[in-house]
Amino acid sequence: MNARIQQDVEELSLLLDAAKAMSEQHLQQLSDHPTTTQVGQIEWPGLPDNGLGGKHTLDLFRKLFYPHIVASSGPRYWGFVTGGTTPASIMGDWLTTVFDQNSQLTTGKGDASALLELQTVQLLLDLFGLPDAFMGAFVTGATMANFSGLAVARQWAGKQLGMDIARDGLRASIPVFSAQPHSSSLKALSMLGMGSANVQVVPTLPDREAMDIEALKKMLPADVRHPFILLASAGTVNSVDFDNLQQLAELKKSYTCWIHVDAAFGGFAAVSQKYRHLVDGWQYADSITIDFHKWLNVPYDSALILTRKEHAVLQMESFQNSAAPYLGNPWEQFSYLNYVPENSRRFRALPVWFGLMAYGKTGYKDIVEQSVQMAVYLAERLVETGYFQLLAPVRLNTVCFEPVPDTPASITISDFLEELNKEGVVFMTASVYKDQACIRAALVNFRTNKAAVDQAMDAIEKALKKITQ
Ligand SMILES: *Cc1c(COP(=O)(O)O)cnc(C)c1O
């Protein structure tokens, strides 16, 4: 064994203690840690001939890179949709690294990590109140979950047309209808060869981001046997609007369609009785995307693709490794290997299992309800400043707002965000809502409480003062 590695193996306990000490120090002061860094370039040490060993490598990292690590899992990081990390999920994630399983097999021929994954999927179906009709698999994020769901949808559409697209390639145009598809679904359609520009954009209801289903009906194929895909939103990123999933499901009675629901973070409405109605009808979907590194508060990266069990064959056709006999026959024994895009797979179920067992249904209900409550409170405080107005009502956990136009001290979004974000107390991002520039804050972190919102408002008022004086 290489001498450096040998030394590290002997000092393993010291090294893990050092990593633990740094973890603890970071997490203890997370609320005060900056949410941004201004750095553009970081000094680069180059590859050493003889390694530094773990201890000195940690010291070097602490000096060069740590000052630029941002508090993305802290209580005031509201850009994009960025979740935190609960203590139990960190335990699970740490151990995932230590155990280093390759989660694939379930039938006694390999390790047991996939058994825990199957069990975790059951726990999640329970959490979300979804029926046992779904089968689930962990992937890296909602982008890959959308990719996976749409890949199976593509295979399904091919079958209706007498084709095996996974085997023979895409030789038909498969209509995809959507009102507000997330950019990652468009990316998925590009990757699948279906073409991001082939989405037929359905009009939205007035003042909403939800699909106008009457308008959709006018766009559907005249031949009801012709397959198409409905790409539905359960939580749009700007105004957290939901397509009426119940009404979409009704269409399955008269048309030949696949319903894919992107519920990346909006799916968490289901864990609270107050908001559960928003996802009514998602139980009839063919495939559903849910992200865990957002509202489930587990570390990156983690998401789930749910598909109906009746589509298992289509899913295996889409992702099988039949050309590699050493990987086993996909039709003889179940393996995640033949069920998702990745072959080798991190044991992503473990941090989720830890979180679910540690905090239970009530834990996640509390996180969701608190996030929504804080979004409502933040919206009130923003409007009270006199500088901002809402572009959409706060439907769940996101505040979508803009500067009040035509006031004497009118401010621009870019000036405001630049001034605010550089202070490093709160982080928000710009977006576009119905062709209108806006700012949005998405609250999905269990640490975001009233004190955090108040502290953010102090920073917001300070930034306003600076740019208006
Ligand atoms: C975040 C998000 C995605 C993409 O998810 P990643 O985890 O970043 O891959 C897709 N759809 C919606 C609605 C999202 O909010």
Short mmCIF file of C-alpha atoms and ligand atoms in Angstrom, two decimals:
data_model
loop_
_atom_site.label_atom_id
_atom_site.label_comp_id
_atom_site.label_asym_id
_atom_site.label_seq_id
_atom_site.Cartn_x
_atom_site.Cartn_y
_atom_site.Cartn_z
CA MET A 1 0.00 0.00 0.00
CA ASN A 2 1.16 3.50 -0.75
CA ALA A 3 2.79 5.00 2.35
CA ARG A 4 0.52 8.04 2.46
CA ILE A 5 -2.60 5.92 2.21
CA GLN A 6 -1.16 3.56 4.84
CA GLN A 7 -0.61 6.48 7.19
CA ASP A 8 -4.15 7.74 6.64
CA VAL A 9 -5.59 4.28 7.25
CA GLU A 10 -3.70 4.19 10.55
CA GLU A 11 -4.90 7.69 11.48
CA LEU A 12 -8.46 7.10 10.33
CA SER A 13 -9.92 7.99 13.68
CA LEU A 14 -8.10 11.34 13.77
CA LEU A 15 -9.16 12.13 10.22
CA LEU A 16 -12.82 11.35 10.86
CA ASP A 17 -12.66 13.44 14.04
CA ALA A 18 -11.23 16.34 12.04
CA ALA A 19 -14.00 16.04 9.43
CA LYS A 20 -16.58 15.80 12.21
CA ALA A 21 -15.16 18.88 13.96
CA MET A 22 -15.38 20.88 10.76
CA SER A 23 -18.91 19.60 10.09
CA GLU A 24 -20.01 20.55 13.56
CA GLN A 25 -18.43 23.99 13.41
CA HIS A 26 -20.07 24.65 10.04
CA LEU A 27 -23.52 23.50 11.11
CA GLN A 28 -23.40 25.34 14.46
CA GLN A 29 -22.83 28.70 12.76
CA LEU A 30 -24.83 28.01 9.61
CA SER A 31 -27.31 30.79 10.39
CA ASP A 32 -24.52 33.37 10.41
CA HIS A 33 -22.52 31.92 7.52
CA PRO A 34 -22.57 34.09 4.34
CA THR A 35 -25.10 33.17 1.67
CA THR A 36 -22.84 34.37 -1.15
CA THR A 37 -19.22 34.76 -2.08
CA GLN A 38 -17.83 37.36 -4.47
CA VAL A 39 -14.96 35.11 -5.51
CA GLY A 40 -14.41 34.49 -9.22
CA GLN A 41 -11.21 32.45 -9.04
CA ILE A 42 -9.62 30.47 -6.25
CA GLU A 43 -5.89 29.84 -5.87
CA TRP A 44 -5.16 26.42 -7.28
CA PRO A 45 -2.56 24.24 -5.58
CA GLY A 46 -1.80 21.87 -8.50
CA LEU A 47 -1.48 18.10 -8.21
CA PRO A 48 1.23 17.05 -5.71
CA ASP A 49 3.76 14.34 -6.57
CA ASN A 50 3.57 12.88 -3.11
CA GLY A 51 0.19 13.45 -1.60
CA LEU A 52 -0.35 15.68 1.44
CA GLY A 53 -2.30 13.09 3.38
CA GLY A 54 -5.84 13.62 4.64
CA LYS A 55 -5.00 15.95 7.52
CA HIS A 56 -3.03 18.50 5.49
CA THR A 57 -5.52 18.26 2.67
CA LEU A 58 -8.28 19.29 5.05
CA ASP A 59 -6.13 22.20 6.28
CA LEU A 60 -5.52 23.30 2.69
CA PHE A 61 -9.21 23.06 1.85
CA ARG A 62 -10.10 25.07 4.95
CA LYS A 63 -7.69 27.80 3.87
CA LEU A 64 -8.39 27.96 0.13
CA PHE A 65 -11.98 26.90 -0.44
CA TYR A 66 -13.92 26.93 2.79
CA PRO A 67 -14.18 30.74 2.95
CA HIS A 68 -16.16 30.53 -0.29
CA ILE A 69 -18.55 27.78 0.74
CA VAL A 70 -21.95 29.45 0.98
CA ALA A 71 -24.74 28.76 3.46
CA SER A 72 -26.96 27.10 0.85
CA SER A 73 -28.43 24.85 3.53
CA GLY A 74 -28.97 27.78 5.88
CA PRO A 75 -32.27 29.47 6.79
CA ARG A 76 -32.03 32.47 4.42
CA TYR A 77 -30.91 30.86 1.18
CA TRP A 78 -34.04 31.44 -0.88
CA GLY A 79 -32.64 31.31 -4.39
CA PHE A 80 -33.81 28.56 -6.78
CA VAL A 81 -35.54 25.94 -4.59
CA THR A 82 -32.83 24.96 -2.16
CA GLY A 83 -33.48 22.66 0.75
CA GLY A 84 -31.55 22.22 3.94
CA THR A 85 -30.16 19.10 5.56
CA THR A 86 -31.69 17.70 8.72
CA PRO A 87 -29.34 16.15 11.29
CA ALA A 88 -30.62 12.63 10.63
CA SER A 89 -30.28 13.00 6.85
CA ILE A 90 -26.67 14.08 7.34
CA MET A 91 -26.07 10.94 9.42
CA GLY A 92 -27.58 8.83 6.66
CA ASP A 93 -25.60 10.60 3.97
CA TRP A 94 -22.32 10.29 5.86
CA LEU A 95 -22.91 6.58 6.32
CA THR A 96 -23.86 6.22 2.66
CA THR A 97 -20.33 7.35 1.87
CA VAL A 98 -18.80 5.04 4.44
CA PHE A 99 -20.76 1.98 3.31
CA ASP A 100 -20.21 2.76 -0.38
CA GLN A 101 -22.87 0.35 -1.63
CA ASN A 102 -23.77 0.07 -5.28
CA SER A 103 -27.55 -0.14 -5.01
CA GLN A 104 -28.90 -2.48 -7.65
CA LEU A 105 -29.88 -6.01 -6.79
CA THR A 106 -32.60 -7.18 -4.48
CA THR A 107 -32.70 -10.91 -4.87
CA GLY A 108 -30.06 -12.24 -2.57
CA LYS A 109 -27.37 -12.13 -5.23
CA GLY A 110 -25.88 -8.84 -4.22
CA ASP A 111 -26.02 -6.45 -1.31
CA ALA A 112 -29.20 -5.47 0.50
CA SER A 113 -29.12 -1.74 -0.13
CA ALA A 114 -31.81 -1.98 -2.80
CA LEU A 115 -34.08 -3.72 -0.32
CA LEU A 116 -33.85 -0.63 1.86
CA GLU A 117 -34.54 1.46 -1.23
CA LEU A 118 -37.72 -0.51 -1.97
CA GLN A 119 -38.76 -0.12 1.66
CA THR A 120 -38.04 3.62 1.56
CA VAL A 121 -40.26 3.95 -1.51
CA GLN A 122 -43.08 2.36 0.53
CA LEU A 123 -42.51 4.85 3.35
CA LEU A 124 -42.63 7.70 0.83
CA LEU A 125 -45.88 6.45 -0.73
CA ASP A 126 -47.28 6.49 2.80
CA LEU A 127 -45.95 10.01 3.46
CA PHE A 128 -47.48 11.33 0.23
CA GLY A 129 -50.69 9.32 0.52
CA LEU A 130 -50.09 7.62 -2.82
CA PRO A 131 -51.35 4.11 -3.62
CA ASP A 132 -49.28 0.97 -3.77
CA ALA A 133 -49.79 1.00 -7.55
CA PHE A 134 -46.51 2.89 -7.91
CA MET A 135 -42.98 1.60 -8.09
CA GLY A 136 -40.16 3.98 -7.32
CA ALA A 137 -36.48 4.52 -7.97
CA PHE A 138 -34.00 7.06 -6.68
CA VAL A 139 -32.20 9.28 -9.18
CA THR A 140 -29.97 12.33 -8.84
CA GLY A 141 -32.60 15.05 -9.10
CA ALA A 142 -35.88 16.09 -10.64
CA THR A 143 -34.14 16.57 -13.99
CA MET A 144 -33.27 12.88 -14.15
CA ALA A 145 -36.65 11.94 -12.70
CA ASN A 146 -38.38 13.90 -15.49
CA PHE A 147 -36.01 12.29 -17.98
CA SER A 148 -36.85 8.82 -16.67
CA GLY A 149 -40.61 9.39 -16.60
CA LEU A 150 -40.60 10.83 -20.10
CA ALA A 151 -38.39 7.99 -21.37
CA VAL A 152 -40.96 5.43 -20.25
CA ALA A 153 -43.73 7.62 -21.67
CA ARG A 154 -41.87 7.61 -25.00
CA GLN A 155 -41.64 3.82 -24.94
CA TRP A 156 -45.33 3.61 -24.10
CA ALA A 157 -46.28 5.93 -26.98
CA GLY A 158 -44.15 3.84 -29.32
CA LYS A 159 -46.00 0.69 -28.24
CA GLN A 160 -49.34 2.30 -29.13
CA LEU A 161 -47.93 2.93 -32.60
CA GLY A 162 -46.47 -0.57 -32.97
CA MET A 163 -42.86 0.50 -32.40
CA ASP A 164 -40.12 -0.34 -29.92
CA ILE A 165 -38.45 3.06 -29.67
CA ALA A 166 -35.81 1.97 -27.13
CA ARG A 167 -34.62 -0.68 -29.56
CA ASP A 168 -35.23 0.86 -32.98
CA GLY A 169 -35.00 4.57 -32.33
CA LEU A 170 -37.54 7.33 -32.54
CA ARG A 171 -39.39 7.21 -35.85
CA ALA A 172 -42.54 9.00 -34.92
CA SER A 173 -43.44 12.36 -33.56
CA ILE A 174 -45.04 12.03 -30.15
CA PRO A 175 -47.13 15.04 -29.16
CA VAL A 176 -46.33 16.49 -25.73
CA PHE A 177 -48.75 19.02 -24.22
CA SER A 178 -47.77 21.28 -21.35
CA ALA A 179 -48.58 24.75 -20.05
CA GLN A 180 -45.59 25.65 -17.87
CA PRO A 181 -43.01 22.88 -18.24
CA HIS A 182 -39.97 23.23 -16.04
CA SER A 183 -36.81 23.85 -18.07
CA SER A 184 -35.50 20.45 -16.97
CA SER A 185 -38.36 18.70 -18.76
CA LEU A 186 -37.48 20.53 -21.96
CA LYS A 187 -33.89 19.42 -21.44
CA ALA A 188 -35.13 15.85 -20.92
CA LEU A 189 -37.09 16.00 -24.19
CA SER A 190 -33.90 17.16 -25.94
CA MET A 191 -31.93 14.29 -24.46
CA LEU A 192 -34.65 11.82 -25.46
CA GLY A 193 -34.60 12.92 -29.08
CA MET A 194 -38.19 14.11 -28.80
CA GLY A 195 -37.15 17.73 -29.18
CA SER A 196 -37.71 20.48 -26.66
CA ALA A 197 -39.38 22.62 -29.33
CA ASN A 198 -41.99 19.94 -29.95
CA VAL A 199 -43.90 20.77 -26.79
CA GLN A 200 -47.32 22.09 -27.72
CA VAL A 201 -47.80 24.94 -25.32
CA VAL A 202 -51.24 24.95 -23.76
CA PRO A 203 -52.67 28.35 -22.75
CA THR A 204 -52.97 29.05 -19.03
CA LEU A 205 -56.04 30.19 -17.14
CA PRO A 206 -56.30 33.97 -16.64
CA ASP A 207 -53.86 35.18 -13.95
CA ARG A 208 -52.69 31.65 -13.40
CA GLU A 209 -49.85 29.37 -14.45
CA ALA A 210 -52.20 26.39 -14.53
CA MET A 211 -53.33 24.77 -17.76
CA ASP A 212 -56.57 25.88 -19.38
CA ILE A 213 -58.03 22.42 -19.84
CA GLU A 214 -60.83 23.56 -22.17
CA ALA A 215 -58.15 25.05 -24.43
CA LEU A 216 -56.15 21.83 -24.16
CA LYS A 217 -59.12 19.76 -25.31
CA LYS A 218 -59.29 21.78 -28.54
CA MET A 219 -55.65 20.95 -29.25
CA LEU A 220 -55.84 17.18 -28.72
CA PRO A 221 -55.58 14.67 -31.61
CA ALA A 222 -58.86 14.05 -33.45
CA ASP A 223 -58.08 10.33 -33.49
CA VAL A 224 -58.53 9.33 -29.84
CA ARG A 225 -56.29 6.30 -30.38
CA HIS A 226 -53.29 8.48 -31.19
CA PRO A 227 -50.99 8.54 -28.17
CA PHE A 228 -49.79 11.75 -26.55
CA ILE A 229 -48.07 12.83 -23.36
CA LEU A 230 -49.47 15.32 -20.87
CA LEU A 231 -46.64 16.97 -18.99
CA ALA A 232 -48.33 18.41 -15.92
CA SER A 233 -47.02 20.76 -13.26
CA ALA A 234 -47.67 20.20 -9.58
CA GLY A 235 -45.99 23.34 -8.42
CA THR A 236 -44.62 25.79 -10.99
CA VAL A 237 -41.42 27.43 -9.85
CA ASN A 238 -42.63 31.04 -9.81
CA SER A 239 -46.14 31.00 -8.40
CA VAL A 240 -46.41 27.34 -7.29
CA ASP A 241 -49.49 26.82 -9.41
CA PHE A 242 -50.93 23.37 -9.95
CA ASP A 243 -52.54 21.95 -13.05
CA ASN A 244 -55.91 20.44 -12.23
CA LEU A 245 -54.70 16.85 -12.03
CA GLN A 246 -58.16 15.45 -11.39
CA GLN A 247 -59.50 16.95 -14.61
CA LEU A 248 -56.42 15.83 -16.54
CA ALA A 249 -56.90 12.30 -15.24
CA GLU A 250 -60.48 12.39 -16.60
CA LEU A 251 -59.02 12.73 -20.10
CA LYS A 252 -57.57 9.23 -19.80
CA LYS A 253 -61.09 7.88 -20.11
CA SER A 254 -61.54 9.18 -23.65
CA TYR A 255 -57.98 9.59 -24.94
CA THR A 256 -54.81 7.54 -25.23
CA CYS A 257 -52.51 9.55 -23.01
CA TRP A 258 -49.69 9.30 -20.52
CA ILE A 259 -49.69 11.75 -17.64
CA HIS A 260 -46.34 12.74 -16.19
CA VAL A 261 -46.55 15.00 -13.14
CA ASP A 262 -43.57 17.14 -12.23
CA ALA A 263 -44.15 17.52 -8.50
CA ALA A 264 -40.51 18.27 -7.70
CA PHE A 265 -41.34 20.34 -4.64
CA GLY A 266 -45.10 20.93 -4.98
CA GLY A 267 -45.71 17.26 -4.22
CA PHE A 268 -45.00 18.08 -0.58
CA ALA A 269 -48.41 19.76 -0.44
CA ALA A 270 -49.63 16.20 0.10
CA VAL A 271 -48.04 15.91 3.54
CA SER A 272 -50.34 18.56 5.04
CA GLN A 273 -54.12 18.24 5.23
CA LYS A 274 -54.25 22.00 4.56
CA TYR A 275 -52.67 21.73 1.11
CA ARG A 276 -53.29 18.15 0.07
CA HIS A 277 -56.14 19.14 -2.26
CA LEU A 278 -53.60 20.83 -4.55
CA VAL A 279 -52.36 17.43 -5.74
CA ASP A 280 -55.75 15.72 -5.91
CA GLY A 281 -55.72 13.42 -8.90
CA TRP A 282 -51.98 12.79 -8.96
CA GLN A 283 -52.72 9.23 -7.86
CA TYR A 284 -53.94 8.60 -11.42
CA ALA A 285 -50.70 9.77 -13.05
CA ASP A 286 -48.51 7.36 -14.99
CA SER A 287 -45.30 8.83 -13.63
CA ILE A 288 -44.43 11.38 -10.96
CA THR A 289 -41.24 13.31 -10.18
CA ILE A 290 -40.43 14.30 -6.58
CA ASP A 291 -37.23 15.98 -5.43
CA PHE A 292 -35.76 15.28 -1.99
CA HIS A 293 -32.90 17.76 -1.88
CA LYS A 294 -35.59 20.44 -1.81
CA TRP A 295 -38.41 20.08 0.70
CA LEU A 296 -37.42 16.75 2.24
CA ASN A 297 -34.26 18.51 3.45
CA VAL A 298 -31.74 15.81 2.56
CA PRO A 299 -28.31 16.65 1.12
CA TYR A 300 -27.76 16.82 -2.65
CA ASP A 301 -28.41 14.90 -4.70
CA SER A 302 -31.66 13.00 -4.38
CA ALA A 303 -34.98 12.57 -6.14
CA LEU A 304 -37.56 9.92 -6.94
CA ILE A 305 -39.23 8.76 -10.11
CA LEU A 306 -42.50 7.00 -9.47
CA THR A 307 -44.10 4.95 -12.24
CA ARG A 308 -47.15 2.74 -12.19
CA LYS A 309 -46.25 -0.90 -11.70
CA GLU A 310 -48.22 -1.80 -14.83
CA HIS A 311 -45.54 0.09 -16.82
CA ALA A 312 -42.63 -1.92 -15.38
CA VAL A 313 -41.97 -3.72 -18.67
CA LEU A 314 -41.83 -0.43 -20.59
CA GLN A 315 -39.42 0.92 -18.00
CA MET A 316 -37.16 -2.13 -18.28
CA GLU A 317 -37.25 -1.90 -22.06
CA SER A 318 -36.13 1.69 -21.76
CA PHE A 319 -33.25 1.09 -19.37
CA GLN A 320 -32.19 -2.55 -19.78
CA ASN A 321 -28.58 -3.67 -20.02
CA SER A 322 -29.35 -6.77 -22.05
CA ALA A 323 -26.09 -6.63 -23.99
CA ALA A 324 -23.97 -7.36 -20.90
CA PRO A 325 -24.59 -10.95 -19.74
CA TYR A 326 -22.50 -10.49 -16.57
CA LEU A 327 -25.09 -8.00 -15.32
CA GLY A 328 -27.76 -10.66 -15.31
CA ASN A 329 -30.88 -11.14 -17.37
CA PRO A 330 -33.17 -8.15 -16.76
CA TRP A 331 -36.24 -10.30 -17.31
CA GLU A 332 -35.33 -12.91 -14.72
CA GLN A 333 -34.53 -10.86 -11.66
CA PHE A 334 -35.39 -7.33 -10.70
CA SER A 335 -32.48 -4.96 -10.54
CA TYR A 336 -32.44 -1.18 -10.41
CA LEU A 337 -29.67 -1.50 -12.96
CA ASN A 338 -32.34 -2.13 -15.60
CA TYR A 339 -34.80 0.34 -14.26
CA VAL A 340 -33.12 3.77 -14.28
CA PRO A 341 -30.55 5.65 -16.41
CA GLU A 342 -27.63 5.01 -14.04
CA ASN A 343 -25.92 1.64 -13.80
CA SER A 344 -23.76 2.21 -10.74
CA ARG A 345 -25.83 3.99 -8.13
CA ARG A 346 -25.11 5.72 -4.85
CA PHE A 347 -27.13 4.44 -1.88
CA ARG A 348 -29.40 7.50 -2.05
CA ALA A 349 -32.23 5.88 -0.15
CA LEU A 350 -30.30 5.86 3.12
CA PRO A 351 -30.35 9.60 3.98
CA VAL A 352 -34.04 9.66 3.06
CA TRP A 353 -34.77 6.61 5.22
CA PHE A 354 -32.94 8.25 8.13
CA GLY A 355 -34.95 11.45 7.71
CA LEU A 356 -38.27 9.65 7.44
CA MET A 357 -37.68 7.42 10.45
CA ALA A 358 -36.23 10.22 12.57
CA TYR A 359 -38.99 12.80 11.99
CA GLY A 360 -42.00 10.86 10.76
CA LYS A 361 -45.14 12.21 9.13
CA THR A 362 -45.51 14.99 11.65
CA GLY A 363 -41.95 16.18 11.14
CA TYR A 364 -42.50 16.78 7.42
CA LYS A 365 -45.96 18.21 7.91
CA ASP A 366 -44.44 20.72 10.33
CA ILE A 367 -41.64 21.63 7.92
CA VAL A 368 -44.10 22.19 5.07
CA GLU A 369 -46.59 24.19 7.13
CA GLN A 370 -43.83 26.33 8.63
CA SER A 371 -42.34 27.06 5.18
CA VAL A 372 -45.73 28.20 3.90
CA GLN A 373 -46.40 30.29 6.99
CA MET A 374 -43.03 31.97 6.62
CA ALA A 375 -43.63 32.65 2.90
CA VAL A 376 -46.91 34.36 3.78
CA TYR A 377 -45.17 36.39 6.48
CA LEU A 378 -42.31 37.35 4.15
CA ALA A 379 -44.83 38.49 1.51
CA GLU A 380 -46.58 40.73 4.06
CA ARG A 381 -43.31 42.26 5.20
CA LEU A 382 -42.15 42.89 1.61
CA VAL A 383 -45.39 44.66 0.70
CA GLU A 384 -45.23 46.72 3.91
CA THR A 385 -41.94 48.27 2.78
CA GLY A 386 -43.91 50.15 0.10
CA TYR A 387 -41.32 49.20 -2.52
CA PHE A 388 -42.69 45.84 -3.58
CA GLN A 389 -45.89 44.22 -4.80
CA LEU A 390 -46.75 40.59 -5.35
CA LEU A 391 -47.05 39.26 -8.89
CA ALA A 392 -48.95 36.20 -7.74
CA PRO A 393 -50.66 35.20 -4.51
CA VAL A 394 -48.60 33.08 -2.13
CA ARG A 395 -50.13 29.69 -2.94
CA LEU A 396 -47.59 27.65 -1.05
CA ASN A 397 -43.95 28.32 -0.22
CA THR A 398 -42.81 30.85 -2.82
CA VAL A 399 -43.03 34.63 -2.93
CA CYS A 400 -42.99 36.08 -6.44
CA PHE A 401 -42.73 39.87 -6.38
CA GLU A 402 -41.58 42.98 -8.24
CA PRO A 403 -40.75 46.57 -7.42
CA VAL A 404 -43.79 48.85 -7.42
CA PRO A 405 -43.52 50.64 -10.77
CA ASP A 406 -43.63 54.40 -11.26
CA THR A 407 -42.91 55.45 -7.73
CA PRO A 408 -40.52 58.40 -7.15
CA ALA A 409 -37.91 56.01 -5.80
CA SER A 410 -38.50 53.24 -8.31
CA ILE A 411 -35.85 50.58 -8.11
CA THR A 412 -34.68 47.96 -10.56
CA ILE A 413 -34.60 44.26 -9.86
CA SER A 414 -30.93 43.95 -10.82
CA ASP A 415 -29.79 46.85 -8.60
CA PHE A 416 -31.76 45.53 -5.68
CA LEU A 417 -30.61 41.91 -6.01
CA GLU A 418 -27.00 42.91 -6.51
CA GLU A 419 -27.02 45.08 -3.41
CA LEU A 420 -28.91 42.50 -1.34
CA ASN A 421 -27.04 39.38 -2.40
CA LYS A 422 -23.60 40.88 -1.90
CA GLU A 423 -24.31 41.39 1.81
CA GLY A 424 -24.54 37.62 2.18
CA VAL A 425 -27.39 37.62 4.70
CA VAL A 426 -30.11 36.46 2.34
CA PHE A 427 -29.96 35.07 -1.17
CA MET A 428 -32.70 35.45 -3.77
CA THR A 429 -32.84 35.05 -7.53
CA ALA A 430 -34.52 36.83 -10.42
CA SER A 431 -37.04 35.08 -12.62
CA VAL A 432 -39.67 35.75 -15.26
CA TYR A 433 -43.35 35.28 -14.43
CA LYS A 434 -45.75 35.50 -17.38
CA ASP A 435 -43.23 37.48 -19.45
CA GLN A 436 -42.63 39.85 -16.57
CA ALA A 437 -39.31 40.14 -14.74
CA CYS A 438 -39.63 39.31 -11.07
CA ILE A 439 -37.81 38.29 -7.93
CA ARG A 440 -38.64 35.10 -6.18
CA ALA A 441 -37.95 33.62 -2.79
CA ALA A 442 -38.57 29.91 -2.33
CA LEU A 443 -38.74 28.71 1.28
CA VAL A 444 -38.17 24.99 1.79
CA ASN A 445 -35.68 24.90 4.66
CA PHE A 446 -36.64 23.54 8.09
CA ARG A 447 -34.48 26.25 9.72
CA THR A 448 -36.42 29.15 8.19
CA ASN A 449 -38.36 30.62 11.11
CA LYS A 450 -39.68 34.07 12.00
CA ALA A 451 -36.32 35.23 13.33
CA ALA A 452 -34.71 34.30 10.00
CA VAL A 453 -37.34 36.22 8.03
CA ASP A 454 -36.94 39.24 10.32
CA GLN A 455 -33.18 39.15 9.87
CA ALA A 456 -33.65 38.90 6.11
CA MET A 457 -36.01 41.89 6.20
CA ASP A 458 -33.37 43.95 8.03
CA ALA A 459 -30.96 43.18 5.20
CA ILE A 460 -33.63 43.95 2.59
CA GLU A 461 -34.42 47.31 4.19
CA LYS A 462 -30.72 48.13 4.35
CA ALA A 463 -30.31 47.31 0.65
CA LEU A 464 -33.36 49.42 -0.22
CA LYS A 465 -31.93 52.35 1.72
CA LYS A 466 -28.61 52.08 -0.12
CA ILE A 467 -30.07 52.03 -3.60
CA THR A 468 -32.68 54.71 -3.03
CA GLN A 469 -30.57 57.33 -1.30
C1 LIG B 1 -36.00 21.96 -9.20
C2 LIG B 1 -37.00 21.51 -10.18
C3 LIG B 1 -36.64 20.66 -11.23
C4 LIG B 1 -35.22 20.24 -11.50
O1 LIG B 1 -34.72 19.58 -10.41
P1 LIG B 1 -33.20 19.22 -10.14
O2 LIG B 1 -33.29 18.55 -8.83
O3 LIG B 1 -32.46 20.52 -10.10
O4 LIG B 1 -32.71 18.34 -11.22
C5 LIG B 1 -37.66 20.20 -12.06
N1 LIG B 1 -38.93 20.60 -11.89
C6 LIG B 1 -39.31 21.46 -10.91
C7 LIG B 1 -40.73 21.87 -10.79
C8 LIG B 1 -38.35 21.93 -10.02
O5 LIG B 1 -38.70 22.77 -9.03
#
